[in-house]
Coordinates of C-alpha atoms in Angstrom, one line a residue:
X265 CA 0.3 21.6 -42.8
X266 CA -2.3 24.3 -43.1
X267 CA -2.1 26.4 -46.2
X268 CA 0.1 29.2 -45.1
X269 CA -2.0 32.0 -46.4
X270 CA -4.7 31.1 -44.0
X271 CA -2.3 31.0 -41.1
X272 CA -0.9 34.4 -41.7
X273 CA -1.5 36.7 -38.8
X274 CA -1.6 40.4 -39.4
X275 CA 1.9 40.6 -37.8
X276 CA 3.3 38.0 -40.2
X277 CA 1.8 39.7 -43.2
X278 CA 3.4 42.9 -42.1
X279 CA 6.7 41.1 -41.6
X280 CA 6.5 39.5 -45.0
X281 CA 5.8 42.8 -46.6
X282 CA 8.8 44.2 -45.0
X283 CA 11.0 41.9 -47.2
X284 CA 9.9 43.8 -50.3
X285 CA 12.7 45.8 -52.0
X286 CA 12.9 49.4 -50.8
X287 CA 11.8 48.8 -47.2
X288 CA 14.3 49.3 -44.4
X289 CA 16.6 46.3 -44.1
X290 CA 16.3 46.4 -40.3
X291 CA 12.6 45.4 -40.5
X292 CA 13.6 41.9 -41.5
X293 CA 15.9 41.6 -38.6
X294 CA 13.0 42.2 -36.3
X295 CA 11.1 39.1 -37.5
X296 CA 10.7 36.3 -35.0
X297 CA 11.6 32.7 -35.9
X298 CA 7.9 31.8 -36.1
X299 CA 7.3 34.8 -38.5
X300 CA 10.1 33.8 -40.8
X301 CA 9.0 30.2 -41.1
X302 CA 5.4 31.4 -41.6
X303 CA 6.7 33.5 -44.5
X304 CA 8.3 30.4 -46.0
X305 CA 5.1 28.5 -45.6
X306 CA 3.1 31.3 -47.2
X307 CA 5.0 31.0 -50.5
X308 CA 2.3 30.4 -53.1
X309 CA 2.9 27.2 -55.0
X310 CA -0.2 26.9 -57.2
X311 CA -3.3 24.8 -56.9
X312 CA -1.8 22.1 -59.0
X313 CA 1.4 21.3 -60.9
X314 CA 3.1 18.6 -63.0
X315 CA 6.8 18.2 -63.4
X316 CA 9.6 15.8 -64.1
X317 CA 12.5 15.4 -61.8
X318 CA 15.9 13.7 -62.3
X319 CA 17.7 12.2 -59.4
X320 CA 21.5 12.0 -59.4
X321 CA 22.8 9.8 -56.5
X322 CA 26.5 10.0 -55.9
X323 CA 28.4 7.9 -53.5
X324 CA 31.6 8.6 -51.6
X325 CA 33.7 7.2 -54.5
X326 CA 32.1 9.6 -56.9
X327 CA 30.0 7.0 -58.7
X328 CA 26.7 8.5 -59.9
X329 CA 23.5 6.8 -60.9
X330 CA 20.4 8.6 -62.4
X331 CA 16.8 8.0 -61.9
X332 CA 13.9 9.7 -63.7
X333 CA 10.4 10.4 -62.3
X334 CA 7.2 12.2 -63.2
X335 CA 5.2 13.9 -60.4
X336 CA 1.8 15.4 -59.9
X337 CA 0.6 17.6 -57.0
X338 CA -2.8 19.2 -56.3
X339 CA -4.6 20.9 -53.5
X340 CA -8.1 19.8 -52.5
X341 CA -9.2 22.7 -50.3
X342 CA -6.5 22.7 -47.6
X343 CA -5.4 19.2 -48.2
X344 CA -2.3 18.6 -50.5
X345 CA -2.0 15.3 -52.5
X346 CA 1.2 14.3 -54.3
X347 CA 2.0 11.3 -56.4
X348 CA 5.4 10.4 -57.9
X349 CA 6.0 7.7 -60.6
X350 CA 9.5 6.4 -61.3
X351 CA 10.0 6.0 -65.1
X352 CA 13.7 5.1 -65.6
X353 CA 15.9 3.1 -65.3
X354 CA 14.2 -0.3 -65.7
X355 CA 15.2 -1.5 -62.2
X356 CA 13.1 1.3 -60.6
X357 CA 10.4 1.8 -63.3
X358 CA 6.9 1.5 -61.8
X359 CA 7.9 2.5 -58.3
X360 CA 5.5 5.0 -56.9
X361 CA 4.9 7.3 -53.9
X362 CA 1.6 8.8 -52.8
X363 CA 1.0 11.3 -50.0
X364 CA -2.0 13.0 -48.5
X365 CA -0.8 16.0 -46.5
X366 CA -3.7 17.0 -44.1
X367 CA -4.2 20.6 -42.9
X368 CA -4.7 19.5 -39.3
X369 CA -1.2 18.8 -37.8
X370 CA -2.8 16.6 -35.1
X371 CA -3.8 14.1 -37.8
X372 CA -1.0 12.0 -39.2
X373 CA -0.5 12.4 -42.9
X374 CA -1.0 9.3 -45.1
X375 CA 1.9 8.0 -47.3
X376 CA 2.1 4.9 -49.4
X377 CA 4.9 3.4 -51.4
X378 CA 4.5 0.9 -54.3
X379 CA 7.4 -1.4 -55.1
X380 CA 6.9 -3.4 -58.3
X381 CA 9.1 -6.2 -57.1
X382 CA 6.8 -6.8 -54.2
X383 CA 3.6 -6.0 -56.1
X384 CA 2.1 -4.4 -53.1
X385 CA 1.4 -1.0 -51.6
X386 CA 3.1 -0.4 -48.3
X387 CA 1.9 2.3 -45.9
X388 CA 4.7 4.6 -44.6
X389 CA 4.1 5.3 -40.9
X390 CA 4.2 8.8 -39.7
X391 CA 6.9 7.7 -37.3
X392 CA 9.1 6.9 -40.4
X393 CA 8.9 10.3 -42.0
X394 CA 12.5 11.1 -41.1
X395 CA 13.7 8.0 -43.0
X396 CA 15.5 8.5 -46.3
X397 CA 13.4 8.5 -49.4
X398 CA 14.2 5.5 -51.7
X399 CA 18.0 5.6 -51.4
X400 CA 18.3 9.4 -51.6
X401 CA 19.6 11.8 -49.0
X402 CA 16.2 13.5 -48.8
X403 CA 13.7 12.3 -46.1
X404 CA 10.1 11.4 -46.8
X405 CA 9.2 14.5 -44.9
X406 CA 11.2 16.8 -47.2
X407 CA 9.8 15.2 -50.4
X408 CA 6.3 15.7 -49.0
X409 CA 6.8 19.3 -47.8
X410 CA 8.6 20.7 -50.9
X411 CA 10.8 23.2 -49.1
X412 CA 8.2 24.1 -46.5
X413 CA 8.2 23.3 -42.8
X414 CA 5.7 21.7 -40.5
X415 CA 5.7 24.5 -38.0
X416 CA 4.2 22.4 -35.2
X417 CA 7.3 20.2 -35.2
X418 CA 9.6 22.8 -34.0
X419 CA 10.3 25.7 -31.6
X420 CA 11.9 28.4 -33.7
X421 CA 14.4 31.1 -32.7
X422 CA 15.6 33.9 -35.0
X423 CA 19.4 34.1 -35.2
X424 CA 19.9 37.3 -37.2
X425 CA 21.3 37.4 -40.7
X426 CA 24.1 35.8 -42.7
X427 CA 25.6 36.5 -46.1
X428 CA 25.5 33.4 -48.4
X429 CA 26.6 33.7 -52.0
X430 CA 26.1 37.5 -51.9
X431 CA 22.6 37.4 -50.4
X432 CA 21.6 38.5 -46.9
X433 CA 19.6 35.6 -45.5
X434 CA 17.5 35.3 -42.3
X435 CA 18.8 32.6 -40.0
X436 CA 16.3 30.5 -38.0
X437 CA 17.1 27.7 -35.6
X438 CA 14.5 25.1 -34.8
X439 CA 14.5 22.4 -32.1
X440 CA 12.0 19.6 -32.1
X441 CA 8.8 20.5 -30.1
X442 CA 8.7 17.1 -28.4
X443 CA 10.9 14.1 -27.9
X444 CA 8.6 12.1 -30.2
X445 CA 9.1 14.6 -33.0
X446 CA 12.9 14.4 -32.5
X447 CA 12.8 10.6 -32.8
X448 CA 10.5 10.7 -35.9
X449 CA 12.6 13.3 -37.7
X450 CA 16.0 12.1 -36.3
X451 CA 17.2 15.6 -35.5
X452 CA 18.2 17.6 -32.5
X453 CA 18.1 20.9 -34.3
X454 CA 17.8 22.4 -37.8
X455 CA 19.1 25.7 -39.1
X456 CA 17.4 27.4 -42.0
X457 CA 18.9 30.3 -44.0
X458 CA 15.9 32.0 -45.5
X459 CA 15.9 34.2 -48.6
X460 CA 13.2 36.7 -47.8
X461 CA 12.7 37.7 -51.4
X462 CA 12.1 34.1 -52.6
X463 CA 10.5 32.8 -49.3
X464 CA 12.8 29.8 -49.5
X465 CA 15.5 28.4 -47.3
X466 CA 18.6 28.6 -49.5
X467 CA 20.6 26.4 -47.2
X468 CA 19.3 24.1 -44.5
X469 CA 21.5 22.2 -42.0
X470 CA 20.4 19.2 -40.0
X471 CA 22.0 17.9 -36.8
X472 CA 21.3 14.4 -35.6
X473 CA 19.9 13.4 -32.2
X474 CA 23.4 13.4 -30.8
X475 CA 24.0 17.0 -32.0
X476 CA 26.4 16.0 -34.8
X477 CA 26.3 17.6 -38.2
X478 CA 24.2 15.3 -40.4
X479 CA 23.1 16.8 -43.7
X480 CA 23.0 20.0 -45.6
X481 CA 20.3 20.7 -48.2
X482 CA 21.1 23.6 -50.6
X483 CA 18.9 25.1 -53.3
X484 CA 21.0 25.4 -56.4
X485 CA 18.4 26.8 -58.8
X486 CA 15.2 28.8 -58.5
X487 CA 13.1 30.4 -61.2
X488 CA 9.7 32.1 -61.6
X489 CA 7.5 29.7 -63.6
X490 CA 3.9 30.6 -64.5
X491 CA 4.2 33.3 -61.8
X492 CA 5.3 31.0 -59.0
X493 CA 8.7 30.9 -57.2
X494 CA 9.9 27.5 -58.2
X495 CA 12.9 25.5 -57.1
X496 CA 14.6 23.9 -60.2
X497 CA 17.5 22.2 -58.5
X498 CA 18.5 21.2 -55.0
X499 CA 21.3 19.2 -53.4
X500 CA 21.3 17.1 -50.3
X501 CA 24.7 16.2 -48.8
X502 CA 25.0 13.5 -46.2
X503 CA 28.0 14.4 -44.1
X504 CA 28.1 11.0 -42.4
X505 CA 28.2 8.8 -45.4
X506 CA 29.7 11.1 -48.1
X507 CA 26.7 10.3 -50.2
X508 CA 24.8 13.1 -52.0
X509 CA 21.5 13.5 -54.0
X510 CA 20.7 16.1 -56.5
X511 CA 17.2 16.7 -57.8
X512 CA 16.8 18.7 -61.1
X513 CA 13.2 19.7 -62.0
X514 CA 12.0 20.1 -65.6
X515 CA 8.8 20.5 -67.5
X516 CA 7.1 22.2 -64.6
X517 CA 3.6 23.2 -65.6
X518 CA 1.2 24.9 -63.1
X519 CA -1.7 25.0 -65.7
X520 CA -1.7 21.3 -66.7
X521 CA -4.7 19.2 -65.9
X522 CA -4.2 17.1 -62.7
X523 CA -7.3 14.9 -62.3
X524 CA -8.4 13.7 -58.9
X525 CA -8.3 10.1 -60.0
X526 CA -4.5 10.2 -60.0
X527 CA -4.3 10.2 -56.3
X528 CA -5.3 6.7 -55.3
X529 CA -3.6 3.5 -54.3
X530 CA -5.1 1.8 -57.4
X531 CA -3.3 4.3 -59.6
X532 CA -0.2 3.9 -57.6
X533 CA -0.2 0.2 -58.5
X534 CA -1.1 0.8 -62.1
X535 CA 1.5 3.5 -62.7
X536 CA 1.6 6.1 -65.5

């Protein structure tokens, strides 16, 4: 995805500004679906960041297992690179995931997965981006995008506002822009409920290709860290399986050194 700040048209900038406290509430209602999603994608997220995240995976019976990871992300111009290393427990230690998110949406992003048991790096095809990420209820696409949206994947329609947990959120519906995108992402439509102050979708609901309710992703925690709006906890619930996945972020540091050498297949194999 192109860095959102460079995509902002004058209209979108004006619309984003309208979300500031003190402006007329009706101004937000006038935003189009494209403008609301552009606002989400315009959320600054720093040139680089390091952080830990804990995964809690809970099955229908209520059994939970935990996994620990450490992640690095850095922009190189308009290109975003991310690498995640699993550190605990032993059965997953050494597993890694590397992504190159290119600014040109016509170019498939590169994604690689390293599984220590196989001792090889496997490329994740762009057509698999809607698959679930390593036993979680988040997709590869969601892990890569970090609560932003590939705008070229959808046709957006604004659906007014809705009160969620005492906040007035902007509702946007997206339908896949092509049949191929629908197959890749495994959805027929997605509904975002966007907090205009945080430029985040507080609650996102996914419907499968048959139109059935599939998953809900809810942001449970958000903070300002080093001046950046930062999600600290989010939950994905799979309505078909009863399984859920919670990610809790910690140790987030936007000023830490993130060397370019981290983002390679060789480093993916070698681990931390």
